[in-house]
Amino acid sequence: MNNRVSSIVIFILVTAVGGMIYFTYTTPETSVVTEQSASSNQGELDYQSSIKPIIETRCVVCHACYDAPCQLKLGSFEGLSRGASEERVYDGERLLEANLTRLFEDAHSTEAWREKGFFPVLNEKQGTASENLESSLFAQMLTLKKQNPLPQNKLLTEEFDLDLNRQHQCETIDNFESYKQDYALWGMPYGLPAISNKEHDILIKWIEKGAVGTDEVAIDADVKNEIEKWEVFFNQNSLKAQLMSRYLFEHLFLVNLHFSQNKPTQYFRLVRSSTPPGESIQGIFTRRPFDDPNVERVYYRIQQVKETIVHKSHMPMGLSDDRMARWKKLFIEADYQVTSLPSFEPKEASNPFVTFAQIPVQSRYKYMLDESQNTIMQFIKGPVCRGQMALNVINDHFWVLFAEPELDFLENDEGFMQRARQKIALPAEKQSNALPTSWLTYASMEREYLKAKSEFIEQNIANKIPITLDLLWDGDGNNTNAALTVFRHKDAASVVKGLVGNSPQTAWVLTYPLFERIHYLLVAGYDVFGNIGHQLNSRMYMDFLRMEGEFNFLSFLPEATREQVRQKWYRGSVSEVEKYVYEANEATVKTAIEFDTDDHLSELFQAMEGYLGSALSQVHNLENGSSSKEVLSSFHQINAMQGANVSFLPESAIIRVVNEENGKAHFYTMLRHSAHTNISHLFGEDDRRLPGEDTVTVASGFMTSHPNTFMQLSTREAPAFANAINNLSSAKDYENLMDDYGVRRTHQDFWQFADSMHNDFRQKYPRDFGYLDFNRLENR
């Protein structure tokens, strides 16, 4: 422990008399072992109370979601029982779609998972305590780490491969002796400090006793009543209600639903079932949510989430009486008729403008706007979110705003949508074994759609509706979903409410058809198990949607400025796709906004902030953190930085700031925004980097699921911290910065920091809390 960190620790211990213990540094090691866990060490060990808390904080942080190494998902007992597989879910080169391996969905017994190629990590035979340990890969990996802890170096040696796309060593217990000889330092947790002796002993004792567990947790009585009420709502018999429920399911199937508006502890998913409410759920789990269920009547049921909640896939939404009333107003009480239910044939089912044509556009659009962050979050956090092929289609920092739903203009118009939907097709209609499609195919359809849009504007809107900020949805004055900020961190991303950070790199304005297409392209229609053709087609199509959102934003600027800004956004060698589509999307309507300065873009950003007013979320404002003037001034100074110095920072960092006066700590997120000449090409991203234009945002709270590093400092050190960042000019300078303020993955207090961070997250932001992912922690 360096002297700077030690001084903070000593201070906190001294002030602990006042009850403010924020770090448990009372011993050289930290532990999440509770009194109940410790006492049960001598008797029976309960999985839920004694074992799962340890696995959540020490194992799930790397082994969760589709990118868990060897598909070993440790957020549930079923995942631990399922075991591991050599097959990758994320594979941008496979020629054929992969078999589905979704936990809790695609197999429901250990035997079924073995047939799918998964191998055990626990002993599956009756055995003695020693046999249970010897036959458990899980136990052997923990013991290997205990026998061979990390070397006492500040950086890991080259023998640790930390590349996210590295070749995983998915060894079975039969090959473990060979693995141990070749990779003695690769025990678990991989590339991180060993777990505490207490934690290790409890896990080993549990495994010795046969590793018994269950994911069954009692549902609260009041929650059961809510589930019954909502299942009645989702399963009404009228054609109108059935169509509504299908629409809602295709927008909610990834969402974690809850019934507590303050501190939810139990989450649920909306699933399709062949059985009605009152009977046990018989789930229908197809490749896509709009695939044919092959039953006469689909029922929509609410099923408990049994896995640990991890932030990278956590998309919460509360179900309340107010929400039910809102959905009734939009979908049941609205004046329209449903004469027949749409089919599940792929060409129709993959196109929401055809499938849900009978539901008024305004009803669909207002539904999406009400929880726009959640809808965008599904694109960011859903299966598509892993990998550059999906995410290098967006910039590192941009704002998202929405067209006003009440105004009578084209994309809220039923007549326009009736005409335009015939010109819209989405890659999902070609299923998951698609051939890579020529960009010209989708580009031609996009041009046709944009042509229809332009003609409609000329005939019905030009010179009738002025282009002012009134065209933007203002959240009805109080809905903080009115404006969002998206941050991309190379092959991961996050979306938060509010217009966060200084001037963004770009901005989008979404209309209903654009918003809906994004959802059906990258959420409902995207198959993470699909082949390379499906993945490439989806990425290519998103190019068009991004450009359309950017063009909508540019239309608020004077014509000459539009071209200047667009040329800056698309410098250098721009792909043929952008050129082709841009020719069909030149705005013909003049803005009615009057500008007072020559910097029209910055003025527009400021005007949008002022226009949205009380609908702008303030959650991530710096002022919500430390009240220290030194901290606020220093972090504002960092936020104003731009240039090569910023390029040495990690993509994402979590910073813990401790107040010397009272011992309280607050967490911030620092994100670096990499600049590029353009993002119009699938490959060669590093060749288009502009490090001299990199920017950075420090904001209050947690704005990333995938931190690259942890840092901590005292309020008194904030000015020196900002000055050190301002003076970064080499990799060595950054190494020195980490020497002074970093909590590297090798740090002896790593798990103390992680526990403090997660505890703070859970306490201050209970609805949004989920364990962060440590797979991208750097080593520098």
mmCIF file of N, CA and C in Angstrom, residues 566-623:
data_model
loop_
_atom_site.group_PDB
_atom_site.id
_atom_site.type_symbol
_atom_site.label_atom_id
_atom_site.label_comp_id
_atom_site.label_asym_id
_atom_site.label_seq_id
_atom_site.Cartn_x
_atom_site.Cartn_y
_atom_site.Cartn_z
ATOM 1 N N ARG A 566 -21.484 18.593 -41.003
ATOM 2 C CA ARG A 566 -21.477 17.239 -41.570
ATOM 3 C C ARG A 566 -20.105 16.875 -42.100
ATOM 4 N N GLN A 567 -19.450 17.818 -42.746
ATOM 5 C CA GLN A 567 -18.111 17.545 -43.279
ATOM 6 C C GLN A 567 -17.115 17.276 -42.154
ATOM 7 N N LYS A 568 -17.292 17.917 -41.011
ATOM 8 C CA LYS A 568 -16.410 17.648 -39.885
ATOM 9 C C LYS A 568 -16.679 16.264 -39.308
ATOM 10 N N TRP A 569 -17.945 15.899 -39.271
ATOM 11 C CA TRP A 569 -18.302 14.578 -38.747
ATOM 12 C C TRP A 569 -17.821 13.454 -39.670
ATOM 13 N N TYR A 570 -17.685 13.764 -40.959
ATOM 14 C CA TYR A 570 -17.309 12.739 -41.943
ATOM 15 C C TYR A 570 -16.102 13.213 -42.743
ATOM 16 N N ARG A 571 -14.988 13.339 -42.036
ATOM 17 C CA ARG A 571 -13.747 13.731 -42.681
ATOM 18 C C ARG A 571 -13.021 12.517 -43.251
ATOM 19 N N GLY A 572 -12.069 12.770 -44.124
ATOM 20 C CA GLY A 572 -11.225 11.698 -44.637
ATOM 21 C C GLY A 572 -11.946 10.810 -45.627
ATOM 22 N N SER A 573 -11.547 9.563 -45.654
ATOM 23 C CA SER A 573 -12.110 8.595 -46.587
ATOM 24 C C SER A 573 -13.441 8.098 -46.052
ATOM 25 N N VAL A 574 -14.517 8.582 -46.636
ATOM 26 C CA VAL A 574 -15.864 8.221 -46.202
ATOM 27 C C VAL A 574 -16.381 7.090 -47.082
ATOM 28 N N SER A 575 -17.087 6.144 -46.478
ATOM 29 C CA SER A 575 -17.554 4.980 -47.228
ATOM 30 C C SER A 575 -18.583 5.378 -48.280
ATOM 31 N N GLU A 576 -18.741 4.520 -49.277
ATOM 32 C CA GLU A 576 -19.727 4.744 -50.331
ATOM 33 C C GLU A 576 -21.139 4.774 -49.762
ATOM 34 N N VAL A 577 -21.349 4.061 -48.665
ATOM 35 C CA VAL A 577 -22.673 4.028 -48.047
ATOM 36 C C VAL A 577 -23.112 5.436 -47.670
ATOM 37 N N GLU A 578 -22.233 6.152 -46.938
ATOM 38 C CA GLU A 578 -22.579 7.495 -46.498
ATOM 39 C C GLU A 578 -22.823 8.428 -47.677
ATOM 40 N N LYS A 579 -21.954 8.344 -48.677
ATOM 41 C CA LYS A 579 -22.104 9.213 -49.841
ATOM 42 C C LYS A 579 -23.441 8.970 -50.536
ATOM 43 N N TYR A 580 -23.780 7.708 -50.710
ATOM 44 C CA TYR A 580 -24.989 7.340 -51.446
ATOM 45 C C TYR A 580 -26.247 7.828 -50.724
ATOM 46 N N VAL A 581 -26.290 7.582 -49.400
ATOM 47 C CA VAL A 581 -27.472 7.955 -48.644
ATOM 48 C C VAL A 581 -27.558 9.470 -48.453
ATOM 49 N N TYR A 582 -26.412 10.102 -48.275
ATOM 50 C CA TYR A 582 -26.433 11.544 -48.023
ATOM 51 C C TYR A 582 -27.043 12.308 -49.190
ATOM 52 N N GLU A 583 -26.782 11.850 -50.405
ATOM 53 C CA GLU A 583 -27.316 12.530 -51.580
ATOM 54 C C GLU A 583 -28.830 12.581 -51.566
ATOM 55 N N ALA A 584 -29.449 11.601 -50.904
ATOM 56 C CA ALA A 584 -30.911 11.549 -50.861
ATOM 57 C C ALA A 584 -31.481 12.207 -49.617
ATOM 58 N N ASN A 585 -30.645 12.754 -48.770
ATOM 59 C CA ASN A 585 -31.124 13.220 -47.475
ATOM 60 C C ASN A 585 -30.773 14.670 -47.190
ATOM 61 N N GLU A 586 -30.445 15.426 -48.228
ATOM 62 C CA GLU A 586 -30.139 16.836 -48.015
ATOM 63 C C GLU A 586 -31.416 17.584 -47.662
ATOM 64 N N ALA A 587 -31.389 18.236 -46.520
ATOM 65 C CA ALA A 587 -32.582 18.927 -46.043
ATOM 66 C C ALA A 587 -32.942 20.089 -46.959
ATOM 67 N N THR A 588 -34.225 20.218 -47.225
ATOM 68 C CA THR A 588 -34.688 21.297 -48.100
ATOM 69 C C THR A 588 -35.446 22.373 -47.325
ATOM 70 N N VAL A 589 -35.755 22.094 -46.075
ATOM 71 C CA VAL A 589 -36.506 23.033 -45.262
ATOM 72 C C VAL A 589 -35.541 23.891 -44.449
ATOM 73 N N LYS A 590 -35.766 25.193 -44.435
ATOM 74 C CA LYS A 590 -34.878 26.104 -43.718
ATOM 75 C C LYS A 590 -35.262 26.170 -42.246
ATOM 76 N N THR A 591 -34.250 26.327 -41.405
ATOM 77 C CA THR A 591 -34.510 26.478 -39.985
ATOM 78 C C THR A 591 -35.097 27.858 -39.705
ATOM 79 N N ALA A 592 -35.973 27.922 -38.721
ATOM 80 C CA ALA A 592 -36.552 29.193 -38.301
ATOM 81 C C ALA A 592 -35.912 29.697 -37.013
ATOM 82 N N ILE A 593 -34.882 29.009 -36.551
ATOM 83 C CA ILE A 593 -34.182 29.421 -35.335
ATOM 84 C C ILE A 593 -33.246 30.581 -35.668
ATOM 85 N N GLU A 594 -33.288 31.616 -34.874
ATOM 86 C CA GLU A 594 -32.396 32.756 -35.058
ATOM 87 C C GLU A 594 -31.175 32.593 -34.150
ATOM 88 N N PHE A 595 -30.004 32.735 -34.736
ATOM 89 C CA PHE A 595 -28.752 32.540 -34.004
ATOM 90 C C PHE A 595 -28.089 33.888 -33.742
ATOM 91 N N ASP A 596 -27.483 34.017 -32.553
ATOM 92 C CA ASP A 596 -26.870 35.283 -32.150
ATOM 93 C C ASP A 596 -25.355 35.283 -32.286
ATOM 94 N N THR A 597 -24.766 34.111 -32.491
ATOM 95 C CA THR A 597 -23.312 34.022 -32.592
ATOM 96 C C THR A 597 -22.932 33.329 -33.894
ATOM 97 N N ASP A 598 -21.632 33.301 -34.165
ATOM 98 C CA ASP A 598 -21.146 32.596 -35.351
ATOM 99 C C ASP A 598 -20.961 31.101 -35.101
ATOM 100 N N ASP A 599 -20.918 30.719 -33.836
ATOM 101 C CA ASP A 599 -20.759 29.306 -33.494
ATOM 102 C C ASP A 599 -22.151 28.688 -33.352
ATOM 103 N N HIS A 600 -22.749 28.394 -34.500
ATOM 104 C CA HIS A 600 -24.141 27.938 -34.505
ATOM 105 C C HIS A 600 -24.317 26.611 -33.772
ATOM 106 N N LEU A 601 -23.362 25.711 -33.910
ATOM 107 C CA LEU A 601 -23.502 24.386 -33.303
ATOM 108 C C LEU A 601 -23.522 24.481 -31.783
ATOM 109 N N SER A 602 -22.557 25.193 -31.209
ATOM 110 C CA SER A 602 -22.518 25.335 -29.750
ATOM 111 C C SER A 602 -23.749 26.068 -29.243
ATOM 112 N N GLU A 603 -24.177 27.056 -29.999
ATOM 113 C CA GLU A 603 -25.363 27.811 -29.594
ATOM 114 C C GLU A 603 -26.604 26.923 -29.621
ATOM 115 N N LEU A 604 -26.690 26.033 -30.605
ATOM 116 C CA LEU A 604 -27.825 25.120 -30.680
ATOM 117 C C LEU A 604 -27.824 24.152 -29.505
ATOM 118 N N PHE A 605 -26.657 23.622 -29.166
ATOM 119 C CA PHE A 605 -26.572 22.740 -28.004
ATOM 120 C C PHE A 605 -27.072 23.449 -26.744
ATOM 121 N N GLN A 606 -26.625 24.677 -26.545
ATOM 122 C CA GLN A 606 -27.030 25.432 -25.363
ATOM 123 C C GLN A 606 -28.526 25.728 -25.389
ATOM 124 N N ALA A 607 -29.036 26.057 -26.574
ATOM 125 C CA ALA A 607 -30.468 26.356 -26.696
ATOM 126 C C ALA A 607 -31.314 25.127 -26.382
ATOM 127 N N MET A 608 -30.852 23.952 -26.809
ATOM 128 C CA MET A 608 -31.592 22.725 -26.514
ATOM 129 C C MET A 608 -31.617 22.445 -25.020
ATOM 130 N N GLU A 609 -30.495 22.696 -24.343
ATOM 131 C CA GLU A 609 -30.467 22.520 -22.896
ATOM 132 C C GLU A 609 -31.462 23.459 -22.218
ATOM 133 N N GLY A 610 -31.489 24.692 -22.668
ATOM 134 C CA GLY A 610 -32.418 25.652 -22.084
ATOM 135 C C GLY A 610 -33.866 25.306 -22.390
ATOM 136 N N TYR A 611 -34.132 24.815 -23.578
ATOM 137 C CA TYR A 611 -35.494 24.481 -23.985
ATOM 138 C C TYR A 611 -36.056 23.334 -23.145
ATOM 139 N N LEU A 612 -35.230 22.338 -22.858
ATOM 140 C CA LEU A 612 -35.699 21.165 -22.120
ATOM 141 C C LEU A 612 -35.872 21.444 -20.632
ATOM 142 N N GLY A 613 -35.101 22.384 -20.117
ATOM 143 C CA GLY A 613 -35.291 22.868 -18.756
ATOM 144 C C GLY A 613 -35.466 21.792 -17.705
ATOM 145 N N SER A 614 -36.641 21.777 -17.059
ATOM 146 C CA SER A 614 -36.889 20.877 -15.934
ATOM 147 C C SER A 614 -36.960 19.411 -16.335
ATOM 148 N N ALA A 615 -37.037 19.125 -17.632
ATOM 149 C CA ALA A 615 -37.064 17.730 -18.084
ATOM 150 C C ALA A 615 -35.659 17.138 -18.172
ATOM 151 N N LEU A 616 -34.642 17.954 -17.942
ATOM 152 C CA LEU A 616 -33.270 17.448 -17.976
ATOM 153 C C LEU A 616 -32.919 16.804 -16.642
ATOM 154 N N SER A 617 -32.501 15.565 -16.678
ATOM 155 C CA SER A 617 -32.077 14.883 -15.456
ATOM 156 C C SER A 617 -30.815 15.535 -14.905
ATOM 157 N N GLN A 618 -30.765 15.668 -13.578
ATOM 158 C CA GLN A 618 -29.607 16.258 -12.906
ATOM 159 C C GLN A 618 -28.820 15.215 -12.116
ATOM 160 N N VAL A 619 -29.159 13.941 -12.305
ATOM 161 C CA VAL A 619 -28.569 12.868 -11.486
ATOM 162 C C VAL A 619 -27.049 12.872 -11.544
ATOM 163 N N HIS A 620 -26.491 13.125 -12.729
ATOM 164 C CA HIS A 620 -25.043 12.996 -12.888
ATOM 165 C C HIS A 620 -24.302 14.334 -12.815
ATOM 166 N N ASN A 621 -24.988 15.386 -12.380
ATOM 167 C CA ASN A 621 -24.303 16.666 -12.197
ATOM 168 C C ASN A 621 -23.183 16.531 -11.174
ATOM 169 N N LEU A 622 -22.070 17.170 -11.444
ATOM 170 C CA LEU A 622 -20.949 17.125 -10.498
ATOM 171 C C LEU A 622 -21.365 17.620 -9.118
ATOM 172 N N GLU A 623 -22.276 18.584 -9.082
ATOM 173 C CA GLU A 623 -22.689 19.170 -7.812
ATOM 174 C C GLU A 623 -23.416 18.157 -6.914
#
